[in-house]
Amino acid sequence: RLIALSDYQFDQKEGGYKPVNKDLHGKFGTYESSMLPLLKIPTEPMTGMISIDNRIIPEGTGLFLVMAISFYKMENGKFSHLHKESSMQIQRVL
């Protein structure tokens, strides 16, 4: 998921902080790949496109990219999601 986060500015009239780019703040785009098996052989690199409404990101707005992996197991010929048993390790933050 790619999420847009606006800078904030203090609003003296309302007495609080407000996002500078209200229209874009909190908007997000999502990309989900198909289910891929865990293989011990090399696979081809995979790319994907993600955007937020194909907009130009204005100054004062940052983008936050969240990447996650979901783990499944196969039982009786059906896949079931591993909610509690799945895990992920963060390798690098950019």
Coordinates of N, CA and C in Angstrom, one line a residue:
R1 N 0.8 -1.2 0.0 CA 0.0 0.0 0.0 C 0.9 1.2 0.0
L2 N 0.6 2.2 -0.8 CA 1.3 3.5 -0.9 C 0.3 4.5 -0.4
I3 N 0.8 5.2 0.7 CA -0.1 6.2 1.4 C 0.5 7.6 1.3
A4 N -0.3 8.6 1.0 CA 0.1 10.0 1.0 C -0.2 10.6 2.3
L5 N 0.9 11.3 2.9 CA 0.8 12.0 4.2 C 1.2 13.4 4.0
S6 N 0.3 14.3 4.3 CA 0.6 15.7 4.1 C 1.3 16.3 5.3
D7 N 2.1 17.4 5.1 CA 2.6 18.2 6.2 C 1.4 18.8 6.9
Y8 N 1.6 19.3 8.1 CA 0.5 19.9 8.9 C 0.9 21.4 9.1
Q9 N -0.1 22.2 9.2 CA 0.1 23.6 9.5 C -0.9 24.0 10.6
F10 N -0.5 24.8 11.5 CA -1.4 25.3 12.6 C -2.4 26.2 12.1
D11 N -3.7 25.9 12.4 CA -4.8 26.8 12.1 C -5.2 27.6 13.3
Q12 N -4.9 28.9 13.3 CA -5.2 29.7 14.5 C -6.7 29.9 14.7
K13 N -7.5 29.9 13.6 CA -9.0 30.1 13.7 C -9.6 28.9 14.5
E14 N -9.2 27.7 14.1 CA -9.8 26.5 14.7 C -9.0 26.0 15.9
G15 N -7.8 26.5 16.0 CA -6.9 26.2 17.2 C -6.4 24.8 17.1
G16 N -6.0 24.3 16.0 CA -5.4 23.0 15.8 C -4.6 22.8 14.6
Y17 N -3.9 21.7 14.4 CA -3.1 21.4 13.2 C -4.0 20.8 12.1
K18 N -3.9 21.3 10.9 CA -4.6 20.8 9.8 C -3.7 20.4 8.7
P19 N -4.0 19.3 7.9 CA -3.1 19.0 6.7 C -3.1 20.1 5.7
V20 N -1.9 20.3 5.2 CA -1.7 21.3 4.1 C -2.4 20.9 2.8
N21 N -2.3 19.6 2.5 CA -2.9 19.1 1.2 C -4.0 18.2 1.6
K22 N -5.2 18.8 2.0 CA -6.3 18.1 2.5 C -6.9 17.1 1.5
D23 N -6.8 17.4 0.2 CA -7.4 16.5 -0.9 C -6.6 15.2 -1.0
L24 N -5.3 15.3 -0.7 CA -4.4 14.1 -0.9 C -4.1 13.4 0.3
H25 N -4.2 14.0 1.5 CA -3.8 13.4 2.8 C -4.7 12.2 3.1
G26 N -4.0 11.1 3.3 CA -4.7 9.8 3.6 C -5.1 9.0 2.4
K27 N -5.0 9.5 1.2 CA -5.3 8.7 0.0 C -4.3 7.6 -0.1
F28 N -4.7 6.5 -0.7 CA -3.7 5.4 -0.9 C -4.0 4.6 -2.2
G29 N -3.0 3.9 -2.6 CA -3.1 3.0 -3.7 C -2.7 1.6 -3.2
T30 N -3.2 0.5 -3.7 CA -2.9 -0.8 -3.3 C -2.6 -1.7 -4.5
Y31 N -1.6 -2.5 -4.2 CA -1.2 -3.6 -5.2 C -1.1 -4.9 -4.5
E32 N -1.7 -5.9 -5.1 CA -1.6 -7.2 -4.5 C -1.2 -8.2 -5.6
S33 N -0.1 -8.9 -5.4 CA 0.3 -9.9 -6.4 C -0.5 -11.2 -6.2
S34 N -0.4 -12.0 -7.2 CA -1.0 -13.3 -7.0 C -0.2 -14.2 -6.0
M35 N -0.8 -15.2 -5.6 CA -0.2 -16.1 -4.6 C 1.0 -16.8 -5.3
L36 N 2.2 -16.7 -4.6 CA 3.4 -17.3 -5.2 C 3.9 -18.4 -4.2
P37 N 4.3 -19.5 -4.8 CA 4.8 -20.6 -3.9 C 6.2 -20.4 -3.4
L38 N 6.5 -20.9 -2.3 CA 7.9 -20.8 -1.8 C 8.7 -21.9 -2.5
L39 N 9.6 -21.5 -3.3 CA 10.4 -22.5 -4.0 C 11.9 -22.3 -3.7
K40 N 12.6 -23.4 -3.8 CA 14.0 -23.3 -3.5 C 14.8 -23.3 -4.8
I41 N 14.2 -22.7 -5.8 CA 14.8 -22.5 -7.1 C 14.7 -21.1 -7.5
P42 N 15.6 -20.5 -8.3 CA 15.5 -19.1 -8.7 C 14.2 -18.9 -9.5
T43 N 13.6 -17.7 -9.3 CA 12.4 -17.3 -10.1 C 12.7 -16.0 -10.8
E44 N 12.0 -15.6 -11.8 CA 12.1 -14.4 -12.5 C 11.8 -13.2 -11.6
P45 N 12.5 -12.1 -11.7 CA 12.1 -10.9 -10.9 C 10.7 -10.5 -11.3
M46 N 10.0 -9.9 -10.3 CA 8.6 -9.4 -10.4 C 8.5 -7.9 -10.2
T47 N 7.8 -7.2 -11.0 CA 7.5 -5.8 -10.8 C 6.0 -5.5 -10.7
G48 N 5.7 -4.5 -10.1 CA 4.3 -4.1 -10.0 C 4.2 -2.6 -10.0
M49 N 3.1 -2.0 -10.5 CA 2.8 -0.6 -10.5 C 1.8 -0.2 -9.4
I50 N 2.1 0.8 -8.7 CA 1.2 1.3 -7.7 C 1.2 2.8 -7.7
S51 N 0.0 3.4 -7.7 CA -0.1 4.9 -7.7 C -1.3 5.3 -6.8
I52 N -1.3 6.7 -6.7 CA -2.5 7.3 -5.9 C -3.2 8.1 -6.9
D53 N -4.3 7.6 -7.5 CA -5.1 8.3 -8.5 C -4.3 9.0 -9.6
N54 N -3.1 8.5 -10.0 CA -2.3 9.1 -11.0 C -2.1 10.6 -10.9
R55 N -1.9 11.0 -9.6 CA -1.7 12.4 -9.4 C -0.3 12.8 -9.3
I56 N 0.0 14.1 -9.5 CA 1.3 14.6 -9.2 C 1.3 14.9 -7.7
I57 N 2.4 14.5 -7.0 CA 2.5 14.7 -5.6 C 3.0 16.1 -5.3
P58 N 2.2 17.0 -4.7 CA 2.7 18.3 -4.5 C 3.7 18.4 -3.4
E59 N 4.4 19.5 -3.3 CA 5.4 19.8 -2.3 C 4.6 19.8 -0.9
G60 N 5.3 19.3 0.1 CA 4.7 19.2 1.4 C 3.9 18.0 1.6
T61 N 4.0 17.0 0.7 CA 3.3 15.7 0.9 C 4.4 14.6 0.7
G62 N 4.3 13.7 1.7 CA 5.3 12.5 1.6 C 4.5 11.3 1.3
L63 N 5.3 10.3 0.8 CA 4.7 9.0 0.5 C 5.2 7.9 1.4
F64 N 4.4 7.1 1.9 CA 4.8 6.0 2.8 C 4.4 4.7 2.2
L65 N 5.4 3.8 1.9 CA 5.2 2.6 1.2 C 5.2 1.5 2.3
V66 N 4.1 0.7 2.4 CA 4.0 -0.4 3.3 C 4.0 -1.7 2.5
M67 N 4.9 -2.6 2.7 CA 5.0 -3.9 2.0 C 4.8 -5.0 3.0
A68 N 4.0 -6.0 2.7 CA 3.7 -7.1 3.6 C 3.6 -8.4 2.8
I69 N 3.8 -9.4 3.6 CA 3.7 -10.8 3.0 C 2.7 -11.5 3.8
S70 N 1.8 -12.2 3.1 CA 0.8 -13.1 3.8 C 1.2 -14.5 3.6
F71 N 1.1 -15.3 4.6 CA 1.5 -16.7 4.5 C 0.2 -17.6 4.5
Y72 N 0.2 -18.6 3.7 CA -0.9 -19.6 3.6 C -0.4 -21.0 3.8
K73 N -1.2 -21.9 4.1 CA -0.9 -23.3 4.2 C -2.0 -24.0 3.4
M74 N -1.6 -25.2 2.8 CA -2.6 -26.0 2.1 C -3.0 -27.1 3.0
E75 N -4.3 -27.2 3.2 CA -4.9 -28.4 3.9 C -6.1 -28.9 3.1
N76 N -6.1 -30.2 2.9 CA -7.2 -30.8 2.1 C -7.5 -30.2 0.8
G77 N -6.4 -29.8 0.1 CA -6.5 -29.2 -1.2 C -7.0 -27.7 -1.2
K78 N -7.1 -27.1 -0.1 CA -7.5 -25.7 0.0 C -6.4 -24.8 0.7
F79 N -6.3 -23.6 0.3 CA -5.4 -22.7 1.0 C -6.1 -22.0 2.2
S80 N -5.4 -21.9 3.3 CA -6.0 -21.1 4.4 C -4.9 -20.2 4.9
H81 N -5.3 -19.0 5.3 CA -4.4 -17.9 5.7 C -3.9 -18.2 7.1
L82 N -2.6 -18.0 7.3 CA -2.0 -18.2 8.6 C -2.0 -16.9 9.4
H83 N -3.1 -16.6 10.1 CA -3.2 -15.3 10.8 C -2.2 -15.2 12.0
K84 N -2.2 -16.2 12.9 CA -1.4 -16.1 14.1 C 0.0 -16.6 13.9
E85 N 0.2 -17.6 13.0 CA 1.4 -18.3 12.8 C 2.3 -17.6 11.8
S86 N 1.8 -16.7 11.0 CA 2.7 -16.1 10.0 C 3.6 -15.0 10.6
S87 N 4.7 -14.7 9.9 CA 5.6 -13.7 10.4 C 6.3 -13.1 9.3
M88 N 7.0 -11.9 9.6 CA 7.7 -11.2 8.6 C 8.9 -10.5 9.4
Q89 N 10.0 -10.3 8.7 CA 11.1 -9.6 9.3 C 11.5 -8.5 8.4
I90 N 11.6 -7.3 9.0 CA 12.0 -6.1 8.2 C 13.5 -6.1 8.0
Q91 N 13.9 -6.1 6.7 CA 15.3 -6.1 6.3 C 15.9 -4.7 6.1
R92 N 15.1 -3.8 5.6 CA 15.7 -2.5 5.4 C 14.6 -1.4 5.3
V93 N 14.8 -0.3 5.9 CA 13.9 0.9 5.8 C 14.5 2.0 5.1
L94 N 13.8 2.4 4.0 CA 14.4 3.5 3.2 C 13.8 4.8 3.5

